[in-house]
Short mmCIF file of C-alpha atoms in Angstrom, two decimals:
data_model
loop_
_atom_site.label_atom_id
_atom_site.label_comp_id
_atom_site.label_asym_id
_atom_site.label_seq_id
_atom_site.Cartn_x
_atom_site.Cartn_y
_atom_site.Cartn_z
CA MET A 137 98.42 87.54 23.06
CA ARG A 138 100.17 90.91 22.84
CA THR A 139 101.86 92.01 19.66
CA THR A 140 104.71 94.39 18.92
CA GLN A 141 103.84 97.92 19.99
CA GLN A 142 105.47 101.31 20.30
CA ARG A 143 106.40 102.17 23.88
CA ASP A 144 105.44 105.72 24.83
CA ALA A 145 107.48 107.76 27.29
CA HIS A 146 104.96 107.31 30.11
CA TRP A 147 104.22 103.60 29.68
CA TRP A 148 105.30 102.91 33.25
CA ARG A 149 102.50 104.98 34.82
CA HIS A 150 99.91 102.22 34.34
CA ALA A 151 102.09 99.18 33.69
CA VAL A 152 101.63 95.74 35.17
CA VAL A 153 105.17 94.51 35.81
CA TYR A 154 105.91 90.84 36.44
CA GLN A 155 108.86 90.16 38.74
CA ILE A 156 111.00 87.19 37.71
CA TYR A 157 113.26 85.63 40.32
CA ILE A 158 115.46 84.05 37.67
CA ARG A 159 116.71 81.08 39.71
CA SER A 160 113.15 79.91 40.26
CA PHE A 161 111.14 80.77 37.14
CA ALA A 162 112.06 78.19 34.48
CA ASP A 163 115.07 75.93 33.97
CA GLY A 164 116.00 75.68 30.29
CA ASP A 165 119.10 73.49 30.51
CA GLY A 166 118.08 70.98 33.19
CA ASP A 167 120.66 71.86 35.83
CA GLY A 168 118.05 72.66 38.49
CA THR A 169 118.50 76.43 38.29
CA GLY A 170 116.32 78.82 36.32
CA ASP A 171 117.97 80.65 33.43
CA ILE A 172 117.47 82.96 30.46
CA ALA A 173 116.65 80.04 28.17
CA GLY A 174 113.85 79.10 30.54
CA ILE A 175 112.45 82.64 30.59
CA ARG A 176 112.55 82.84 26.80
CA SER A 177 110.61 79.58 26.56
CA ARG A 178 107.89 81.03 28.80
CA LEU A 179 107.49 84.37 27.01
CA PRO A 180 104.21 83.21 25.39
CA TYR A 181 102.86 82.54 28.89
CA LEU A 182 103.74 86.06 30.02
CA ALA A 183 102.23 87.59 26.89
CA ASP A 184 99.04 85.58 27.38
CA LEU A 185 98.87 86.67 31.02
CA GLY A 186 98.83 90.25 29.75
CA VAL A 187 101.73 91.92 31.57
CA ASP A 188 103.37 95.07 30.19
CA ALA A 189 106.88 94.46 31.52
CA VAL A 190 109.09 92.10 33.45
CA TRP A 191 111.64 92.91 36.12
CA ILE A 192 114.50 90.41 36.28
CA ASN A 193 116.22 89.90 39.63
CA PRO A 194 120.03 90.08 39.32
CA TRP A 195 121.32 87.88 36.52
CA TYR A 196 124.94 89.04 36.70
CA ARG A 197 127.99 86.94 37.50
CA SER A 198 127.84 86.18 41.21
CA PRO A 199 128.86 83.58 43.80
CA LEU A 200 125.14 83.55 44.73
CA ILE A 201 125.76 83.87 48.44
CA ASP A 202 122.81 86.26 48.56
CA GLY A 203 120.82 85.07 45.57
CA GLY A 204 122.65 87.26 43.08
CA TYR A 205 122.56 90.48 45.09
CA ASP A 206 126.28 89.91 45.58
CA VAL A 207 127.40 91.04 42.12
CA ALA A 208 130.88 90.15 40.89
CA ASP A 209 130.49 91.68 37.40
CA TYR A 210 127.64 94.02 36.44
CA ARG A 211 128.18 93.65 32.68
CA GLU A 212 128.40 89.88 32.47
CA ILE A 213 125.57 87.36 32.80
CA ASP A 214 126.29 84.55 35.26
CA PRO A 215 127.13 81.38 33.27
CA ARG A 216 124.49 79.48 35.24
CA TYR A 217 121.90 81.77 33.64
CA GLY A 218 123.34 82.12 30.15
CA THR A 219 125.28 84.79 28.29
CA THR A 220 125.02 88.49 27.64
CA ALA A 221 124.09 87.66 24.04
CA GLU A 222 121.18 85.56 25.32
CA ALA A 223 120.10 88.44 27.55
CA GLU A 224 120.06 90.77 24.55
CA ALA A 225 118.05 88.25 22.54
CA PHE A 226 115.56 87.88 25.40
CA ILE A 227 115.12 91.66 25.67
CA ALA A 228 114.48 91.86 21.93
CA GLU A 229 112.05 88.92 21.88
CA ALA A 230 110.11 90.31 24.84
CA GLY A 231 109.92 93.68 23.12
CA GLY A 232 108.48 91.99 20.06
CA LEU A 233 105.61 90.83 22.26
CA GLY A 234 105.10 94.29 23.76
CA ILE A 235 106.85 93.38 27.01
CA SER A 236 109.49 95.79 28.35
CA VAL A 237 112.40 94.47 30.43
CA LEU A 238 113.67 96.07 33.63
CA ILE A 239 117.04 95.04 35.06
CA ASP A 240 117.95 95.00 38.74
CA LEU A 241 120.65 97.53 39.66
CA VAL A 242 122.53 96.73 42.89
CA PRO A 243 124.51 99.90 43.75
CA ASN A 244 124.88 99.74 47.54
CA HIS A 245 127.44 96.93 47.54
CA THR A 246 129.37 94.53 45.35
CA SER A 247 130.35 90.93 45.89
CA SER A 248 133.58 90.36 47.79
CA GLU A 249 134.65 88.55 44.59
CA HIS A 250 134.32 91.74 42.52
CA VAL A 251 137.67 92.77 41.01
CA TRP A 252 137.49 96.08 42.88
CA PHE A 253 137.24 94.43 46.29
CA GLN A 254 139.93 91.91 45.49
CA GLU A 255 142.16 94.82 44.49
CA ALA A 256 141.26 96.60 47.75
CA LEU A 257 142.27 93.58 49.83
CA ALA A 258 145.60 93.44 48.03
CA SER A 259 146.23 97.17 48.51
CA ALA A 260 147.47 99.15 51.47
CA PRO A 261 145.32 101.19 53.86
CA GLY A 262 144.62 104.62 52.42
CA SER A 263 144.98 103.42 48.81
CA PRO A 264 142.63 104.51 45.98
CA ALA A 265 141.43 100.90 45.72
CA ARG A 266 140.22 100.94 49.32
CA ALA A 267 138.63 104.38 48.85
CA ARG A 268 135.95 102.79 46.64
CA TYR A 269 134.63 101.04 49.76
CA HIS A 270 134.38 101.93 53.46
CA PHE A 271 137.70 100.79 54.93
CA VAL A 272 138.47 102.40 58.31
CA GLN A 273 140.52 101.85 61.42
CA GLY A 274 138.87 100.21 64.40
CA ARG A 275 138.49 101.54 67.91
CA GLY A 276 140.17 100.51 71.13
CA PRO A 277 143.72 99.22 71.65
CA ASP A 278 145.32 98.45 68.27
CA GLY A 279 141.94 98.99 66.59
CA ILE A 280 140.57 95.63 67.70
CA GLU A 281 137.01 96.95 68.17
CA ALA A 282 134.64 97.65 65.29
CA PRO A 283 134.51 101.31 64.13
CA SER A 284 130.86 101.63 65.23
CA ASP A 285 127.96 99.62 66.60
CA TRP A 286 126.23 99.28 63.23
CA LEU A 287 124.59 95.91 62.63
CA SER A 288 124.07 93.94 59.45
CA ARG A 289 120.49 93.60 58.21
CA PHE A 290 121.10 89.84 58.04
CA GLY A 291 122.33 89.62 61.63
CA GLY A 292 125.62 90.24 63.39
CA PRO A 293 127.95 93.24 63.13
CA ALA A 294 128.17 95.34 59.94
CA TRP A 295 131.97 95.45 60.12
CA THR A 296 134.56 92.80 59.31
CA ARG A 297 138.31 93.11 60.01
CA VAL A 298 140.86 92.23 57.33
CA ALA A 299 144.39 90.89 57.80
CA ASP A 300 146.14 94.26 58.05
CA GLY A 301 143.79 95.46 60.81
CA GLU A 302 141.37 97.72 58.93
CA TRP A 303 137.65 97.09 58.96
CA TYR A 304 135.23 97.22 56.01
CA LEU A 305 131.52 98.01 56.11
CA HIS A 306 128.81 95.59 54.95
CA LEU A 307 125.22 96.46 55.83
CA PHE A 308 124.26 93.00 54.59
CA ASP A 309 126.39 89.83 54.37
CA THR A 310 130.17 89.87 54.90
CA SER A 311 130.41 88.94 51.21
CA GLN A 312 128.70 92.22 50.25
CA PRO A 313 131.05 95.15 51.01
CA ASP A 314 129.34 98.56 50.80
CA LEU A 315 130.54 100.94 48.12
CA ASN A 316 131.61 104.49 49.00
CA TRP A 317 129.27 106.71 47.01
CA SER A 318 131.24 109.84 47.83
CA ASN A 319 133.95 108.41 45.54
CA ALA A 320 133.89 109.83 41.98
CA GLU A 321 135.11 106.54 40.51
CA VAL A 322 132.07 104.72 41.93
CA LEU A 323 129.72 107.34 40.46
CA ALA A 324 131.31 107.08 37.02
CA GLU A 325 131.32 103.28 37.03
CA PHE A 326 127.60 103.00 37.69
CA GLU A 327 126.74 105.63 35.12
CA ASP A 328 128.57 103.45 32.60
CA ILE A 329 126.80 100.28 33.83
CA ILE A 330 123.42 101.97 33.38
CA ARG A 331 124.28 103.01 29.82
CA PHE A 332 125.58 99.49 29.10
CA TRP A 333 122.17 97.93 29.75
CA LEU A 334 120.09 100.73 28.28
CA ASP A 335 122.10 100.39 25.07
CA ARG A 336 121.13 96.71 25.03
CA GLY A 337 117.44 97.53 25.12
CA ALA A 338 116.57 97.48 28.82
CA ALA A 339 113.54 99.68 29.52
CA GLY A 340 114.93 100.77 32.86
CA MET A 341 115.87 99.46 36.24
CA ARG A 342 114.70 98.58 39.68
CA VAL A 343 117.23 99.97 42.16
CA ASP A 344 118.10 97.82 45.15
CA VAL A 345 118.36 99.40 48.64
CA ALA A 346 117.87 102.79 47.02
CA HIS A 347 117.77 104.65 50.34
CA ALA A 348 121.10 103.40 51.77
CA LEU A 349 123.81 104.58 49.39
CA ALA A 350 124.93 107.67 51.33
CA LYS A 351 126.70 107.15 54.65
CA ASP A 352 127.82 109.45 57.47
CA MET A 353 131.57 109.12 57.00
CA THR A 354 132.21 109.75 60.71
CA TYR A 355 130.44 106.42 61.40
CA PRO A 356 128.68 107.39 64.64
CA ASP A 357 127.10 104.83 66.94
CA VAL A 358 123.32 104.52 66.63
CA GLY A 359 122.49 102.51 69.75
CA PRO A 360 120.27 99.43 70.01
CA ASP A 361 117.15 101.33 68.88
CA GLY A 362 118.67 102.91 65.78
CA GLN A 363 119.70 99.98 63.62
CA ASP A 364 116.91 99.49 61.08
CA GLU A 365 114.93 101.65 58.67
CA SER A 366 112.09 102.29 61.11
CA HIS A 367 114.40 104.44 63.20
CA ALA A 368 115.25 106.76 60.32
CA LEU A 369 111.74 108.20 60.57
CA THR A 370 112.25 111.09 62.98
CA THR A 371 115.96 111.86 62.87
CA VAL A 372 118.89 112.07 60.49
CA HIS A 373 120.30 108.55 60.28
CA PRO A 374 123.93 107.66 59.48
CA PHE A 375 123.09 105.12 56.76
CA TRP A 376 119.35 105.13 55.96
CA ASP A 377 117.58 107.74 53.83
CA ARG A 378 120.21 110.47 53.93
CA ASP A 379 119.69 113.63 51.86
CA GLU A 380 122.98 113.13 49.98
CA VAL A 381 121.48 110.18 48.11
CA HIS A 382 119.38 112.52 45.98
CA ASP A 383 122.39 113.93 44.13
CA ILE A 384 123.23 110.39 43.03
CA ILE A 385 119.69 109.75 41.87
CA ARG A 386 119.61 112.94 39.80
CA SER A 387 122.74 111.90 37.94
CA TRP A 388 121.04 108.60 36.98
CA ARG A 389 117.80 110.31 35.96
CA ALA A 390 119.70 112.59 33.58
CA ILE A 391 121.02 109.51 31.78
CA LEU A 392 117.59 107.86 31.53
CA ASP A 393 116.07 111.08 30.19
CA GLU A 394 118.54 110.97 27.30
CA TYR A 395 116.86 107.75 26.14
CA GLY A 396 113.32 109.17 26.29
CA ASP A 397 111.20 106.15 27.23
CA ARG A 398 113.20 104.57 30.08
CA MET A 399 112.35 104.54 33.79
CA MET A 400 113.60 103.54 37.22
CA VAL A 401 111.78 102.40 40.34
CA ALA A 402 113.20 102.60 43.86
CA GLU A 403 113.22 99.92 46.51
CA ALA A 404 113.19 102.37 49.41
CA TRP A 405 111.85 101.24 52.79
CA ILE A 406 111.25 104.75 54.05
CA LYS A 407 108.70 106.82 55.93
CA PRO A 408 105.67 107.47 53.68
CA ASP A 409 106.03 111.24 53.86
CA ARG A 410 109.66 110.92 52.66
CA ARG A 411 108.67 108.98 49.52
CA PRO A 412 107.74 112.10 47.51
CA LEU A 413 111.33 113.32 47.89
CA TYR A 414 112.43 110.35 45.78
CA LEU A 415 109.75 111.08 43.16
CA SER A 416 110.55 114.67 42.22
CA PRO A 417 110.63 115.20 38.43
CA ASP A 418 114.42 114.84 38.24
CA GLU A 419 114.70 111.71 40.40
CA TYR A 420 112.93 108.31 40.41
CA HIS A 421 109.90 107.75 38.23
CA GLN A 422 108.41 105.48 40.90
CA ALA A 423 109.05 104.12 44.38
CA PHE A 424 107.47 100.92 45.64
CA GLU A 425 104.45 101.34 47.90
CA PHE A 426 105.44 98.95 50.70
CA ASP A 427 102.93 100.14 53.31
CA LEU A 428 100.13 98.09 51.76
CA LEU A 429 102.41 95.06 51.66
CA ARG A 430 103.02 95.40 55.41
CA ALA A 431 99.42 96.20 56.38
CA PRO A 432 97.11 93.72 58.16
CA TRP A 433 93.90 92.67 56.41
CA ASP A 434 91.84 95.62 57.64
CA ALA A 435 89.62 97.96 55.64
CA ALA A 436 90.42 101.11 57.61
CA ARG A 437 94.17 100.52 57.38
CA PHE A 438 94.06 99.72 53.65
CA SER A 439 91.90 102.75 52.92
CA THR A 440 94.21 105.12 54.79
CA ILE A 441 97.27 103.82 52.95
CA ILE A 442 95.60 103.93 49.53
CA GLN A 443 94.39 107.50 49.88
CA ALA A 444 97.68 108.77 51.31
CA SER A 445 99.77 107.02 48.66
CA ILE A 446 97.71 108.38 45.80
CA ALA A 447 97.80 111.91 47.21
CA ASP A 448 101.55 111.82 47.89
CA ALA A 449 102.40 110.56 44.40
CA ARG A 450 100.00 112.95 42.70
CA ALA A 451 101.57 115.91 44.51
CA VAL A 452 104.86 115.31 42.65
CA GLY A 453 103.35 114.23 39.33
CA SER A 454 103.87 110.50 39.84
CA VAL A 455 101.55 107.55 40.46
CA PRO A 456 101.57 104.86 43.16
CA THR A 457 103.41 101.59 42.60
CA TRP A 458 101.43 98.79 44.28
CA VAL A 459 102.99 95.53 45.41
CA LEU A 460 101.65 92.66 47.53
CA SER A 461 104.60 90.25 47.50
CA ASN A 462 108.20 90.04 46.34
CA HIS A 463 111.33 87.93 46.79
CA ASP A 464 112.07 89.42 50.24
CA VAL A 465 108.80 88.87 52.11
CA MET A 466 106.38 86.11 53.03
CA ARG A 467 103.92 85.51 50.17
CA HIS A 468 100.64 87.28 50.85
CA PRO A 469 98.27 84.25 50.70
CA THR A 470 100.15 83.01 53.78
CA ARG A 471 100.39 86.44 55.45
CA TYR A 472 96.63 86.82 55.08
CA ALA A 473 96.11 83.33 56.50
CA LEU A 474 97.70 84.27 59.82
CA PRO A 475 96.49 86.47 62.70
CA PRO A 476 97.90 90.03 62.52
CA THR A 477 99.76 89.57 65.81
CA VAL A 478 102.05 86.83 64.45
CA ASP A 479 105.77 87.65 64.07
CA LEU A 480 106.25 86.72 60.42
CA ASP A 481 110.05 86.56 60.75
CA THR A 482 109.99 83.76 63.30
CA TRP A 483 106.59 82.07 62.85
CA SER A 484 107.78 79.45 60.36
CA LEU A 485 110.42 78.28 62.82
CA ILE A 486 108.91 78.62 66.29
CA GLY A 487 105.32 79.84 65.86
CA SER A 488 102.11 77.84 66.20
CA HIS A 489 101.37 76.42 62.78
CA ASP A 490 97.79 75.71 63.86
CA LEU A 491 97.15 79.45 63.44
CA LEU A 492 97.35 79.10 59.64
CA ASP A 493 94.00 79.18 57.79
CA GLU A 494 94.96 78.61 54.16
CA GLU A 495 91.38 78.84 52.87
CA VAL A 496 90.98 82.33 54.32
CA GLY A 497 94.38 83.34 53.00
CA ALA A 498 93.52 82.21 49.48
CA ARG A 499 90.18 84.09 49.49
CA ARG A 500 91.85 87.26 50.71
CA ALA A 501 94.61 86.95 48.12
CA ARG A 502 92.00 86.79 45.34
CA ALA A 503 90.22 89.81 46.77
CA ALA A 504 93.50 91.73 47.14
CA ALA A 505 94.35 91.06 43.48
CA LEU A 506 91.20 92.80 42.24
CA LEU A 507 91.59 95.61 44.75
CA THR A 508 95.13 96.54 43.74
CA LEU A 509 94.62 96.00 40.00
CA ALA A 510 91.70 98.46 40.08
CA LEU A 511 93.73 101.26 41.66
CA PRO A 512 95.35 104.06 39.64
CA GLY A 513 99.07 103.61 39.08
CA SER A 514 101.17 100.56 38.28
CA MET A 515 101.19 97.08 39.76
CA TYR A 516 104.14 94.77 40.36
CA LEU A 517 103.28 91.06 40.46
CA TYR A 518 105.71 88.58 41.97
CA GLN A 519 106.06 85.35 39.98
CA GLY A 520 103.59 82.72 41.14
CA GLU A 521 101.29 85.34 42.64
CA GLU A 522 98.98 84.73 39.68
CA LEU A 523 98.88 81.06 40.70
CA GLY A 524 98.06 81.80 44.32
CA LEU A 525 101.29 80.21 45.52
CA PRO A 526 101.63 80.25 49.31
CA GLU A 527 104.83 80.58 51.30
CA VAL A 528 106.73 77.29 51.61
CA TRP A 529 107.26 77.89 55.30
CA ASP A 530 108.14 74.27 56.07
CA LEU A 531 111.31 73.93 53.99
CA PRO A 532 113.71 71.61 55.84
CA GLU A 533 116.62 73.40 57.44
CA HIS A 534 119.27 71.55 55.45
CA VAL A 535 118.11 73.08 52.13
CA LEU A 536 117.98 76.71 53.31
CA ASP A 537 120.11 78.97 51.11
CA ASP A 538 119.39 82.48 52.40
CA PRO A 539 122.28 84.04 54.39
CA VAL A 540 119.69 85.30 56.89
CA TRP A 541 119.57 81.74 58.31
CA PRO A 542 123.20 81.43 59.43
CA ASN A 543 123.70 85.16 60.10
CA SER A 544 120.73 85.28 62.46
CA GLY A 545 122.15 82.41 64.50
CA LYS A 546 119.48 80.17 62.96
CA THR A 547 116.68 82.14 64.61
CA ARG A 548 115.10 83.24 61.28
CA LYS A 549 114.61 80.93 58.33
CA GLY A 550 114.91 83.83 55.92
CA ARG A 551 113.38 84.31 52.48
CA ASP A 552 113.72 80.94 50.78
CA GLY A 553 110.05 80.12 51.38
CA CYS A 554 108.93 82.69 48.80
CA ARG A 555 111.63 81.69 46.30
CA VAL A 556 110.68 78.06 45.65
CA PRO A 557 110.56 77.33 41.89
CA ILE A 558 107.35 77.77 39.93
CA PRO A 559 105.19 74.67 39.21
CA TRP A 560 104.33 74.52 35.51
CA GLU A 561 103.04 70.93 35.38
CA SER A 562 101.30 68.73 37.95
CA GLY A 563 103.91 65.97 37.74
CA GLY A 564 107.55 65.29 37.01
CA PRO A 565 110.73 65.73 39.05
CA SER A 566 110.26 69.51 39.38
CA LEU A 567 106.64 70.03 38.27
CA GLY A 568 107.71 71.24 34.83
CA PHE A 569 110.26 73.74 36.15
CA GLY A 570 113.04 71.72 34.49
CA ALA A 571 114.13 68.25 33.48
CA GLY A 572 115.35 67.27 36.95
CA PRO A 573 115.08 68.29 40.60
CA SER A 574 115.02 72.02 41.34
CA TRP A 575 117.54 73.93 43.46
CA LEU A 576 114.90 74.31 46.21
CA PRO A 577 112.39 71.47 46.68
CA GLN A 578 108.76 72.08 45.77
CA PRO A 579 106.06 70.85 48.16
CA GLU A 580 103.47 68.35 47.00
CA ARG A 581 100.73 70.97 47.39
CA PHE A 582 102.24 72.94 44.48
CA ALA A 583 101.04 70.28 42.01
CA ALA A 584 97.42 71.42 42.34
CA LEU A 585 98.48 75.03 41.77
CA ALA A 586 100.57 74.39 38.63
CA VAL A 587 99.90 76.37 35.48
CA ALA A 588 98.67 73.23 33.72
CA ALA A 589 96.21 72.51 36.54
CA GLN A 590 94.77 76.03 36.41
CA ASP A 591 94.94 76.75 32.70
CA ASP A 592 91.47 75.51 31.73
CA ASP A 593 89.72 76.13 35.05
CA PRO A 594 87.61 79.29 34.70
CA ALA A 595 87.52 79.67 38.51
CA SER A 596 91.29 79.41 38.99
CA MET A 597 93.49 82.17 40.34
CA LEU A 598 95.42 82.21 37.06
CA ASN A 599 92.30 82.90 35.03
CA LEU A 600 91.15 85.51 37.55
CA TYR A 601 94.39 87.41 36.87
CA ARG A 602 94.08 86.94 33.11
CA ALA A 603 90.52 88.28 33.11
CA ALA A 604 91.41 91.15 35.42
CA LEU A 605 94.31 92.28 33.24
CA VAL A 606 92.12 92.30 30.13
CA ILE A 607 89.49 94.46 31.83
CA ARG A 608 92.12 96.64 33.46
CA SER A 609 93.77 97.37 30.13
CA ALA A 610 90.44 98.20 28.48
CA ARG A 611 88.74 100.21 31.23
CA LEU A 612 91.04 101.19 34.10
CA VAL A 613 94.17 102.83 32.68
CA ALA A 614 92.83 105.76 30.67
CA ASP A 615 93.10 108.13 33.63
CA ASP A 616 94.21 108.33 37.25
CA GLU A 617 90.87 109.48 38.66
CA ILE A 618 89.51 107.86 41.81
CA GLU A 619 86.59 108.68 44.10
CA MET A 620 86.40 106.89 47.43
CA LEU A 621 82.92 105.66 48.40
CA ASP A 622 81.60 105.03 51.91
CA LEU A 623 79.81 101.67 52.03
CA GLY A 624 80.53 100.66 55.63
CA ASP A 625 83.39 100.11 58.05
CA SER A 626 84.43 96.72 56.65
CA VAL A 627 84.25 97.81 53.01
CA ILE A 628 86.68 99.61 50.71
CA ALA A 629 84.92 101.03 47.68
CA PHE A 630 85.91 103.48 44.99
CA ARG A 631 84.86 104.69 41.56
CA ARG A 632 87.35 105.07 38.72
CA GLY A 633 87.15 107.71 36.02
CA ASN A 634 85.00 105.77 33.55
CA ASP A 635 82.47 104.81 36.24
CA VAL A 636 83.83 101.34 37.01
CA ARG A 637 83.48 100.68 40.73
CA CYS A 638 85.58 98.37 42.87
CA VAL A 639 83.95 97.14 46.08
CA VAL A 640 85.91 95.02 48.56
CA ASN A 641 84.32 93.43 51.61
CA MET A 642 87.23 92.86 54.01
CA GLY A 643 85.01 91.71 56.85
CA PRO A 644 83.86 88.15 57.64
CA GLU A 645 80.13 88.73 57.04
CA SER A 646 78.27 89.42 53.81
CA VAL A 647 77.17 92.95 52.96
CA PRO A 648 74.63 94.23 50.39
CA LEU A 649 76.01 94.24 46.85
CA PRO A 650 75.58 97.65 45.17
CA ASP A 651 73.63 97.84 41.94
CA GLY A 652 75.51 97.43 38.69
CA ASP A 653 76.67 94.86 36.20
CA VAL A 654 79.31 92.53 37.61
CA LEU A 655 82.41 92.67 35.42
CA LEU A 656 84.47 90.37 37.62
CA SER A 657 84.44 89.05 41.18
CA SER A 658 87.09 87.31 43.25
CA SER A 659 84.53 84.83 44.64
CA PRO A 660 80.97 84.03 43.54
CA VAL A 661 78.37 86.73 44.34
CA THR A 662 74.70 85.73 44.48
CA GLY A 663 71.46 86.88 46.05
CA GLY A 664 72.43 90.55 46.07
CA GLN A 665 75.13 89.94 48.69
CA LEU A 666 78.88 90.47 48.64
CA PRO A 667 80.49 87.73 50.76
CA GLY A 668 83.28 88.38 53.22
CA ASP A 669 86.84 88.62 51.89
CA THR A 670 85.55 89.25 48.36
CA SER A 671 86.11 91.93 45.73
CA VAL A 672 83.86 92.84 42.81
CA TRP A 673 84.20 95.14 39.82
CA LEU A 674 80.93 96.76 38.78
CA ALA A 675 80.10 98.63 35.58
#
């Protein structure tokens, strides 16, 4: 177990950060929803796992229409989760175990229940209250048409009309009005929010939708092909990845630098060659590497992404930030269990479920764990990843909570399948998550994957992660050196600075195992062969 330690200014460069989706981690008061009391009770588990930090998804007061990303008060903990005093105590207790705490900053939009938006609705067009958001007149006779053709990421138009005829912008749900980041009051408010949490011990922040804050205030149409992030790759886009966002970032970085050992990481779904712009020395410390998360299980594709990501980060003095799953995407054991041609957004609803090969997915997930944990840089683990939890793709429609489901016209189930509460025990009403049923139902297959079921099994996914983090801490974080090795088309292999080699066979057939002492393998290796879908660390 970790003990209290001094955090150096560059701790984030090699950190393993554990993402906690607070509603689904641990329920301390028995109401079916995870909370701060539950997280505090599981701190020994996190310390034993060996993580360096945790990132908490939004825990602020919220109507929870979008899982907490609709924030009504950025300085107050939602009563369902606890109190601000409990949050401070948790941050202190985690720090005592050598675990830093990152908060989730949601700056693109507020909840429609936020006092600012309520004031805007009660104010006249052109008022200072409305200037904090994007309120504009519509087009056509009497302004009855939306100001532009922009679409919400959750489905439907990105504009909603209010009673007096003006329209407000919401790139996500109607309950999430976008803030106007050209407004000085918005800038000042978030600078104060950042200081509020840093003063309470937070080690930094993960910034939500970091690439969308700046908007073209003329609100031009983008056409049917220009709605999502993928179309901001070759042209200036009116609301994705605009250059003006960097002035905002620099103002935040100046605040963090005052505190010395704090950091921020960007959720920015952007073109890879734009990522270094967010990582200059006076902007973000890190930006998530999402290309690996989106890549099919293919050695050539993985190798290209790994080498490019390392080179791009190194060019601006940063390090890559690897991630395989999070609260917004299908869990990777299930992604890897499906053919690469499957549309992951619709498969759970209308796809052929016979395509799923869970055994293959589990093997690949184990191999991917050792691959990413051996790379230079930091690693973000999504809760339950260390248990090998698959996507709960078969949740019944009546329990779905994600606004993607109704906003898409019930054509996409949304993200609830990766947010099902963690199984801690193999029995009970919520498998140890709490004293009663959980807010989303857990499938029966979770019982065999519970912490208690894996704890004493040396071959379990949980103990693979525990062993990997021990070795990683001892042998793989002293430097950022990496040398790629050519061991065949289906193999990714590289040597780290202290001569530890990682070899990953991503093909279906066995390949010769290189010489060396086996430190750890994702599946058994015998007879001088490395089986398909298997990783090994060699001394």
